[in-house]
Structure formats: structure tokens, C-alpha cells
Coordinates of C-alpha atoms in Angstrom, one line a residue:
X28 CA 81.0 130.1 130.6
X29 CA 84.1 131.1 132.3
X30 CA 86.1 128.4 134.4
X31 CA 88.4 129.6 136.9
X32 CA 91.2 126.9 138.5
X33 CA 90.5 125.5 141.8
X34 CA 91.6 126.8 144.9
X35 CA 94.9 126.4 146.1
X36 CA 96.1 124.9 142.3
X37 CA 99.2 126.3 141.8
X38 CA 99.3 128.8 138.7
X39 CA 102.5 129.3 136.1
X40 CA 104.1 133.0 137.0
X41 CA 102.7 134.8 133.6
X42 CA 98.8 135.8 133.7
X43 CA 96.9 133.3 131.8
X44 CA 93.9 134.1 129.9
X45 CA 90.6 133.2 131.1
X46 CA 89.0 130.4 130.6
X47 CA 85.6 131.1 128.4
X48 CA 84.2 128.7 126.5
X49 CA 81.5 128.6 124.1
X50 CA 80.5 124.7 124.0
X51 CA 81.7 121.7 125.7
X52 CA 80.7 118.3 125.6
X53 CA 81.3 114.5 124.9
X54 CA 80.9 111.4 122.6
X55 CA 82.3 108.3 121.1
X56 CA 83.4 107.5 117.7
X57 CA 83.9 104.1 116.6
X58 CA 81.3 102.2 118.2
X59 CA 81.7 99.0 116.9
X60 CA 79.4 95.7 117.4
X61 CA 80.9 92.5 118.5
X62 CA 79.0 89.0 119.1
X63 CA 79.5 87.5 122.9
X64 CA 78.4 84.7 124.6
X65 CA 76.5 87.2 126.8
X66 CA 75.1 89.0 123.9
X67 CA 76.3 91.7 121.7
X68 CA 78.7 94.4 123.3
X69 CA 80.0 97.9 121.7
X70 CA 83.6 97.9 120.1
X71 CA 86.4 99.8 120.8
X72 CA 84.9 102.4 120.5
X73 CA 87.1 106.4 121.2
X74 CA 85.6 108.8 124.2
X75 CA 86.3 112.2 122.8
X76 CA 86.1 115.4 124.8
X77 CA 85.8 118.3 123.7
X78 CA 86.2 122.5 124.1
X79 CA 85.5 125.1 122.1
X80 CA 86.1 128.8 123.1
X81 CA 84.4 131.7 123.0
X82 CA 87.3 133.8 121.4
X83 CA 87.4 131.0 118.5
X84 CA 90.9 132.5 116.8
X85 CA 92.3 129.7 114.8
X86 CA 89.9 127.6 111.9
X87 CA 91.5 124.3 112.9
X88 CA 91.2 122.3 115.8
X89 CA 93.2 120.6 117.7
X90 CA 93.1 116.5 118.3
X91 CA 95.2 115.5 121.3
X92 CA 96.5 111.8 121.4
X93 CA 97.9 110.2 124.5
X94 CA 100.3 107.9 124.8
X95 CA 101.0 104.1 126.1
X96 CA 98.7 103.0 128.9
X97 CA 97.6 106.5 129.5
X98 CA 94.6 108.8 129.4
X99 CA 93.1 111.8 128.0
X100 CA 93.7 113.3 131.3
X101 CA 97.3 113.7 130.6
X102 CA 96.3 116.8 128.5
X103 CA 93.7 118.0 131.3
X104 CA 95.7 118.7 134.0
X105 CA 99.6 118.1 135.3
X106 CA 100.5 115.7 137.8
X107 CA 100.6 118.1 140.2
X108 CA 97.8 120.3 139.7
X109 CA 98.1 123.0 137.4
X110 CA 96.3 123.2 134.0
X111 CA 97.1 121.1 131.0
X112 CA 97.8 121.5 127.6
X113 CA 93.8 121.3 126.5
X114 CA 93.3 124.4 128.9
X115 CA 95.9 126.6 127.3
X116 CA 95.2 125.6 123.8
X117 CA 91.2 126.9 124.5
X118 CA 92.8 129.9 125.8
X119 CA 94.8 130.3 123.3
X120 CA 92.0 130.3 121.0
X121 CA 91.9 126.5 119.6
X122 CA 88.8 124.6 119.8
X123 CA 90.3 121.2 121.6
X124 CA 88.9 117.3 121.1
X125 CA 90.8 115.4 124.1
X126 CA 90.5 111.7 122.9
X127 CA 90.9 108.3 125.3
X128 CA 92.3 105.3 122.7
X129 CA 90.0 102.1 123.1
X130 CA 90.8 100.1 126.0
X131 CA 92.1 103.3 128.1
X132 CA 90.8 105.9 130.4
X133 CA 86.7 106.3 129.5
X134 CA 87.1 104.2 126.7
X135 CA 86.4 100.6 128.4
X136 CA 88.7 97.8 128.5
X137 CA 86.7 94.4 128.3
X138 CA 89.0 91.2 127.8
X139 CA 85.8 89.7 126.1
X140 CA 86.1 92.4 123.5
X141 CA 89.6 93.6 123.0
X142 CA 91.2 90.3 124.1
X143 CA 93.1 89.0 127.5
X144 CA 95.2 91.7 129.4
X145 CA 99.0 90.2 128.9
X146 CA 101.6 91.7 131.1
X147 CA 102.1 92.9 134.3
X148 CA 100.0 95.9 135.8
X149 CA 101.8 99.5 135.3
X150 CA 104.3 100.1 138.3
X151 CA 105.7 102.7 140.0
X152 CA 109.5 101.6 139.2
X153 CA 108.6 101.6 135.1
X154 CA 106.6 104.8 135.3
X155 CA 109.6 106.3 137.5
X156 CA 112.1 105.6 135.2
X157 CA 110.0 106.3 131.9
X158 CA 108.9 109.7 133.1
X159 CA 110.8 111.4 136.3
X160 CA 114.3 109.3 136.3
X161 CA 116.8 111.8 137.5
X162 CA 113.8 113.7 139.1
X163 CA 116.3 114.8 141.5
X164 CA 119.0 116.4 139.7
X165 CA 119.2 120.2 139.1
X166 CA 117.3 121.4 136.1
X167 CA 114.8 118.3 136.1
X168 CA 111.3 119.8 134.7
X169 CA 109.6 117.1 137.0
X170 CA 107.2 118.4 139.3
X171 CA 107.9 116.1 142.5
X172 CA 110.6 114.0 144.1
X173 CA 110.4 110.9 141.8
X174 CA 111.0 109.0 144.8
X175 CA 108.1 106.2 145.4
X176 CA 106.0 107.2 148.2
X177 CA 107.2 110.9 148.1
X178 CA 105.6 111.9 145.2
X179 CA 102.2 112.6 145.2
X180 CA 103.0 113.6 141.3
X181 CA 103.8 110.4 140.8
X182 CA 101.2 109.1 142.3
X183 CA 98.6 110.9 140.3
X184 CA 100.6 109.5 137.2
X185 CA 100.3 105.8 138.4
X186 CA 96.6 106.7 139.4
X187 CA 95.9 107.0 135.4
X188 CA 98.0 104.1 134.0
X189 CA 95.9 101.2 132.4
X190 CA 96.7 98.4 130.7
X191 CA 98.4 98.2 127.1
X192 CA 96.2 97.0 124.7
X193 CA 97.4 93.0 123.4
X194 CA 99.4 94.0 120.0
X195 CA 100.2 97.0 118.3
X196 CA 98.6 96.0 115.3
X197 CA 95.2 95.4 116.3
X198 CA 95.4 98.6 118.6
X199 CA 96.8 101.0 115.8
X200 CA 93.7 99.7 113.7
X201 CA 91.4 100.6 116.0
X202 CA 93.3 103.8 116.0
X203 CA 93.1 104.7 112.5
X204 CA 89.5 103.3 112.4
X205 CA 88.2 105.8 115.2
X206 CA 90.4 108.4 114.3
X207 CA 89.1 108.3 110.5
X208 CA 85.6 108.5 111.9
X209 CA 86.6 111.7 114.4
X210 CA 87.9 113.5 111.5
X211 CA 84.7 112.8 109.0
X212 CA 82.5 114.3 112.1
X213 CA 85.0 117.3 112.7
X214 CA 86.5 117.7 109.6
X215 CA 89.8 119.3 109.2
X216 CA 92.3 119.3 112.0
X217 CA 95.8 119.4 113.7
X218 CA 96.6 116.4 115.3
X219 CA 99.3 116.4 118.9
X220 CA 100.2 112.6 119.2
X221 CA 102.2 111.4 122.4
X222 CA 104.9 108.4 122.6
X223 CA 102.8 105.2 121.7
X224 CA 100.1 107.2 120.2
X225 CA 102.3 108.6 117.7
X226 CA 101.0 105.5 114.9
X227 CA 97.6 107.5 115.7
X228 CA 98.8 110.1 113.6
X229 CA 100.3 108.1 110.5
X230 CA 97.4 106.4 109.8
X231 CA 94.8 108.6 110.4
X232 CA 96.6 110.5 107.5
X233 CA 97.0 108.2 105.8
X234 CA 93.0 107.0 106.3
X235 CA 92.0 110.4 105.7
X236 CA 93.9 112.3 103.2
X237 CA 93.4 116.3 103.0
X238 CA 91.8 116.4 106.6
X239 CA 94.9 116.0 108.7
X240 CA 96.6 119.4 108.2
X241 CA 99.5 119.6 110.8
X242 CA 101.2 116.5 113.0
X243 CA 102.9 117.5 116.4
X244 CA 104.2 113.9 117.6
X245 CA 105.8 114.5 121.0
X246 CA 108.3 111.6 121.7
X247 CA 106.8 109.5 119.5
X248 CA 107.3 105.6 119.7
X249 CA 110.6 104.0 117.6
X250 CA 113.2 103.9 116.3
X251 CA 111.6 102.6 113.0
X252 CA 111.1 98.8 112.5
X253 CA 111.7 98.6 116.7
X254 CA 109.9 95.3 118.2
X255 CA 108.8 95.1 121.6
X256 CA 108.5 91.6 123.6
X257 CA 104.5 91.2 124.3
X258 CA 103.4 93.9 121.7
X259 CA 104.7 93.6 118.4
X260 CA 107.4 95.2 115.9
X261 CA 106.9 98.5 113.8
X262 CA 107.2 96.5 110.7
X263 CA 106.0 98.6 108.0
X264 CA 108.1 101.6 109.5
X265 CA 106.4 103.5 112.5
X266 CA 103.5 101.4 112.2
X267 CA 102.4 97.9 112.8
X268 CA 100.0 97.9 111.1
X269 CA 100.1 98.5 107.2
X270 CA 100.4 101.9 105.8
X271 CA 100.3 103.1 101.9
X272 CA 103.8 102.9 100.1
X273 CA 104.4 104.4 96.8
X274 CA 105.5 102.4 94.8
X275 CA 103.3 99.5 97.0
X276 CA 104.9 97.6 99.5
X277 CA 102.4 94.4 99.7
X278 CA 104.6 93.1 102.8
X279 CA 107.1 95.2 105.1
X280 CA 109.9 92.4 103.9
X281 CA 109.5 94.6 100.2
X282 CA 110.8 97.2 102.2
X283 CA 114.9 97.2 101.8
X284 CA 116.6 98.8 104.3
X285 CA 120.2 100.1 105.7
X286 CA 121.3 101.7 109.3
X287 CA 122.2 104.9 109.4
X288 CA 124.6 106.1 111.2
X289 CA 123.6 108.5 113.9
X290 CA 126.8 110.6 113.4
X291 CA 126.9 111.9 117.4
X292 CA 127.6 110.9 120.8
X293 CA 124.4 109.9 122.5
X294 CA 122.3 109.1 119.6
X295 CA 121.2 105.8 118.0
X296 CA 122.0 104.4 114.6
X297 CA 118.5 104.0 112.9
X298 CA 117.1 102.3 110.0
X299 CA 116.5 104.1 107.1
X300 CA 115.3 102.9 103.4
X301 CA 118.0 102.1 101.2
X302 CA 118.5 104.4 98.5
X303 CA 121.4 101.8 97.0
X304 CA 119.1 99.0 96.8
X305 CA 116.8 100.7 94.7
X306 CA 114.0 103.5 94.7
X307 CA 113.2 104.7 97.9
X308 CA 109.2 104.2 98.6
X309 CA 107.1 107.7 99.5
X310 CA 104.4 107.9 102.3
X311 CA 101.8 109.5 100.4
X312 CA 99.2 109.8 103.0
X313 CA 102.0 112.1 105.1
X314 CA 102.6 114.7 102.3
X315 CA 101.5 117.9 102.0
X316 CA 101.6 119.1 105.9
X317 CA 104.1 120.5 108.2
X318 CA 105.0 117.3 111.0
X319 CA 107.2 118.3 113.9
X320 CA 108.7 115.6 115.5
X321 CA 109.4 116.7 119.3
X322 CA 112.4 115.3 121.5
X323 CA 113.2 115.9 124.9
X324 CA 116.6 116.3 126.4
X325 CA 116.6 113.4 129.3
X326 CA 113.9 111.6 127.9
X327 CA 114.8 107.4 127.3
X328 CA 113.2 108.1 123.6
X329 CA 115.9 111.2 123.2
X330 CA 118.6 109.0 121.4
X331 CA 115.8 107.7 118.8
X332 CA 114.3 111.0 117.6
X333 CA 116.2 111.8 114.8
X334 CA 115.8 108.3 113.3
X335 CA 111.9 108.7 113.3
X336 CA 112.1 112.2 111.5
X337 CA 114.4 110.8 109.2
X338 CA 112.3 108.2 108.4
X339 CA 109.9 110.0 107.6
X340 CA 111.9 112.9 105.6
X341 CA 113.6 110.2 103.8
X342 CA 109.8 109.1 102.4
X343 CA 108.9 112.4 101.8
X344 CA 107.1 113.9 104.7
X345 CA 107.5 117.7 105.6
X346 CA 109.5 116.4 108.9
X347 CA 111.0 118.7 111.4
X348 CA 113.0 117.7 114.0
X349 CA 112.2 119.9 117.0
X350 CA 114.6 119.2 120.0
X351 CA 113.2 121.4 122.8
X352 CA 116.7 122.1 124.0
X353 CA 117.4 124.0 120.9
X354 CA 114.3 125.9 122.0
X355 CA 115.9 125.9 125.1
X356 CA 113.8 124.0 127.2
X357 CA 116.1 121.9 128.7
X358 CA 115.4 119.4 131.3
X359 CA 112.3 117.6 130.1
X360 CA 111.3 114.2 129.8
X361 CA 108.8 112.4 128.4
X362 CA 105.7 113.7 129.9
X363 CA 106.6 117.1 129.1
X364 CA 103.2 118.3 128.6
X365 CA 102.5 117.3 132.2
X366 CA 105.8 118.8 133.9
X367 CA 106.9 121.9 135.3
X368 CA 108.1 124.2 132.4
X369 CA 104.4 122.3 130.4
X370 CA 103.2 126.0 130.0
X371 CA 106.8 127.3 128.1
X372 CA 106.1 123.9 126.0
X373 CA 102.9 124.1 124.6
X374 CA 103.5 128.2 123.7
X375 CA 106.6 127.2 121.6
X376 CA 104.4 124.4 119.8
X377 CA 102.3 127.1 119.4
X378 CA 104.7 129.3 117.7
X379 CA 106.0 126.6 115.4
X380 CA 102.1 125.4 114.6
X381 CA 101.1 128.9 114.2
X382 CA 104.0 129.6 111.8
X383 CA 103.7 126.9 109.7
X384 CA 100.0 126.8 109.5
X385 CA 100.0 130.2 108.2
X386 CA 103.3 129.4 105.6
X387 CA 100.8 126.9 104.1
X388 CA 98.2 129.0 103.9
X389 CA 100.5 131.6 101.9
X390 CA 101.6 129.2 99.5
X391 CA 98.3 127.9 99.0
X392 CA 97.0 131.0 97.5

């Protein structure tokens, strides 16, 4: 099957491969059974979408995560039109599983299930200054105006915002639980997290040691140990909910900690373990793969970056910090799969995967 983009979408410059795919389809992981006064109804469960080309060139697949209140479709297409990130990852040669979190996108949000919605709906004035802030200054990577009611980018953004599940903890569980079961049907995999999605990640490694072999965390939520009003603090690190120490932490409060000093203009002093206060606990469950943490340069997460991949260095994670300006791909926010450069993006995560894939391979041997 060979899918060709609709007419009149707008195309990036270089010729793109085609489009064939082998298999495509759809199902849920997770399904869950909870008791109701109605009767019994299904429990956050995961939609997962999936791709698989015809020109199958690399073993592993690829998992993408969205972020926040989002939705797999932030991977399917740009705001604007042209094809995402899952599209040139098939082309590319990856089979792709596109996932929507419980609660968001085709993964249904019942209160009588998952709990009351808190909080104020998504609006165009958070969304505006989360992703396109600055839209109009010269070198923004936004595709539109970022002006409200002139952006018919923004507009298709807003159009896929949902509510933000009750806690972190209780959503990061569901996470790891459908994420665990994803990976025992797939097997093996690479795993693209966005912003609030990032805990996906941790903790499905940590569920499911051996199967995740690379982590590409784009703008992932922090700094470490960060608490936000209405949804709960990253206690035991990047997580809220637990995650394996070594030696055990049995609470976050047995985890001692210091600030570091961010040591430039612009960037954020972040927590760290503290090595004076004793051992320094590992992360077991993120050893043994290549993680690229990804920052962009006008993003509101830019200042934080370098705490998270510190953090996770610090425990002993193989943690890259990949600023995409020293790439230079300057301009981005934090949607950058979905903006105007996304193409020139996703090739240089590409690269770096490819690379360090094929490094681990080597040393396997």
C-alpha cells in the first residue's frame, strides 16, 4: 500500500520517500476492569496505532509518546498540514506504534473511571505561550501567526488538547502499566517520549528491563523533584510515582539532595543527589541504553534541560544532552515535532539513534 499526501498539503523542499507500507492497524493495551454503579467499565486502557513498512530497514521499532493533554496525532501530522514524525520514521524504514495515554485522544476519559476532571479546560492563551510564544519574531520554527484567531495552526493544536489526567502519580502508573504490556506484545523497542510523557519512558524501563533499547525524551517534564499546583511533585526524581533505586529508596525523603549550580546565563540551578551526604543511588532500570535528552532553544522547558540529563547521568544512565541549536536547529519550541523545520528534526534524531544503536550493537559483540 502506497499513501500519497493530500492535495494541496504543503510538502518540505527535499523529495520524501514514498509512503509503502506493509501492515497497518490498531488495538489497546491495558484494558483494565473497574466496578461502577452502572456496571463494570474498561480501565485506562492505551490506543496504540501502528505502521509497518514495506522497506522494513531497522529491527527495532519505534514507540512514540505524547505529551501533556495531547494526542497521538501530534506525531501524525503538523499543525499545519504536512506529515509528522510517524510518516517519516515509516519512510525511513522504522516500523512506528503511535500511542494515546489513558484519558487522551482515542483512549477515553470517563470521570467515573479515571476520576473528576480538576482544572480549567486547555486555552488558547496557555497553549500560545507553551508552544508558539514569540511566533512572530524572525527565526521562529512555528508554522502560523501565534496570534489567537489568526492561526489556523493554532487552532488545530487547541482542536487536540484534552484534559490532564487528576495526579501525576496515578497517571504515570497507568503509564508504566500499559506501556509494560505494549512492550511484552511488541517486544524490543525505542521509545520518543514528549514533555509530560517523558515519566512514560522511566518507568517502562524500569517495568521492563532489556526491552527498552534507546530513549529519545524531547523536552521532557522537570526540573527533578518540580511540583505542580493540581497535579503533583516529581518526588522520586522525574517520576511521581516510585521508581527502583540502588541502594533502595523506600520513600523519596531517603533521597538526600543538593542544587546544582547551573553555571550559565539563562539556565536553572537543579537538584542533583548529593554525593557529600553519602552514596549516590543508581537507576538500574535506565542502564545499559543510549537516552538523549532533547532541548529546544525558545522553548519555556529550555532552562531545565540540563538538570534532567544530569539527573539522570548522575544515577548512572547513558544521558546525552542534545540541544538542537548545537545541531543547529535554532528557533524551536516545544512542539518541535509539529513545527516548521519538524522534517530537519526527526533526520538528526535519526542520525544520533542510528549511531548509537549501531555503537551498541558493536560493543555487544
Amino acid at each position: 500500500m502506497t499513501i500519497s499526501p493530500p492535495p494541496g498539503t504543503a510538502e518540505p523542499a527535499r523529495a520524501a520517500s514514498p509512503l509503502t507500507i506493509s501492515e497497518q492497524g490498531a488495538f489497546w493495551v491495558g484494558v483494565g476492569r473497574k466496578p461502577t454503579e452502572a456496571g463494570t467499565a474498561a480501565e485506562a486502557a492505551m490506543y496504540v496505532q501502528y505502521q509497518i513498512p514495506a522497506d522494513l530497514r531497522h529491527p527495532l521499532p519505534v514507540v512514540m509518546v505524547h505529551g501533556g493533554g495531547g494526542q497521538g496525532t501530534d506525531y501524525l501530522s503538523t499543525p499545519d498540514g504536512r506529515p509528522g514524525w510517524a510518516t517519516r520514521f515509516v519512510q525511513a524504514g522504522f516500523a512506528v506504534y503511535v500511542v494515546d495515554r489513558p484519558g487522551h485522544g482515542r483512549s477515553p476519559y470517563h470521570p467515573d473511571v479515571l476520576g473528576p476532571i480538576e482544572g480549567a479546560a486547555p486555552t488558547y492563551e496557555f497553549i500560545r505561550w507553551l508552544f508558539c510564544d514569540g511566533a512572530a519574531r524572525p527565526g521562529s520554527q512555528w508554522p502560523g501567526s501565534g496570534e489567537v484567531g489568526d492561526d489556523s495552526a493554532l487552532d488545530q493544536l487547541m482542536a487536540s488538547q484534552g484534559p490532564t489526567l487528576p495526579t501525576f502519580a496515578e497517571n504515570e502508573e497507568q503509564m508504566r502499566r500499559c506501556g509494560a504490556e505494549l512492550l511484552d506484545r511488541i517486544g524490543p523497542a525505542v521509545l520518543i517520549t514528549h514533555s509530560m510523557g517523558a515519566p512514560f519512558g522511566w518507568l517502562v524501563a524500569d517495568a521492563r528491563p532489556g526491552l527498552v533499547k534507546a530513549i529519545v525524551t524531547i523536552e521532557p517534564i522537570g526540573p527533578p523533584f518540580i511540583e505542580l499546583p493540581g497535579l503533583g511533585k516529581l518526588e522520586w526524581g522525574l517520576t511521581a510515582a516510585p521508581i527502583t533505586y540502588e541502594p533502595p529508596a523506600r520513600t523519596p525523603e531517603e533521597l538526600r539532595l543538593r542544587l546544582r549550580e547551573a553555571g550559565a546565563d539563562g539556565l536553572q540551578d537543579c537538584l542533583v543527589q548529593d554525593e557529600q551526604a553519602g552514596p549516590v543511588r543508581s537507576l538500574p532500570g535506565l542502564q545499559g541504553f543510549p537516552i538523549a535528552v532533547v532541548a529546544a532553544d525558545t522553548s519555556p522547558f529550555a532552562p531545565f534541560q540540563h538538570g534532567v540529563a544530569d539527573y539522570l547521568a548522575q544515577a548512572g544512565a547513558d544521558a546525552e544532552l542534545l540541544r538542537l541549536a548545537d545541531l543547529g536547529l535554532t528557533g524551536n519550541g516545544h512542539l518541535p515535532m509539529g513545527e516548521k523545520n519538524a522534517d530537519d528534526v526527526a533526520e538528526a534524531l535519526m542520525t544520533w539513534l542510528n549511531k548509537r544503536l549501531a555503537d551498541a550493537e558493536e560493543t555487544s559483540r
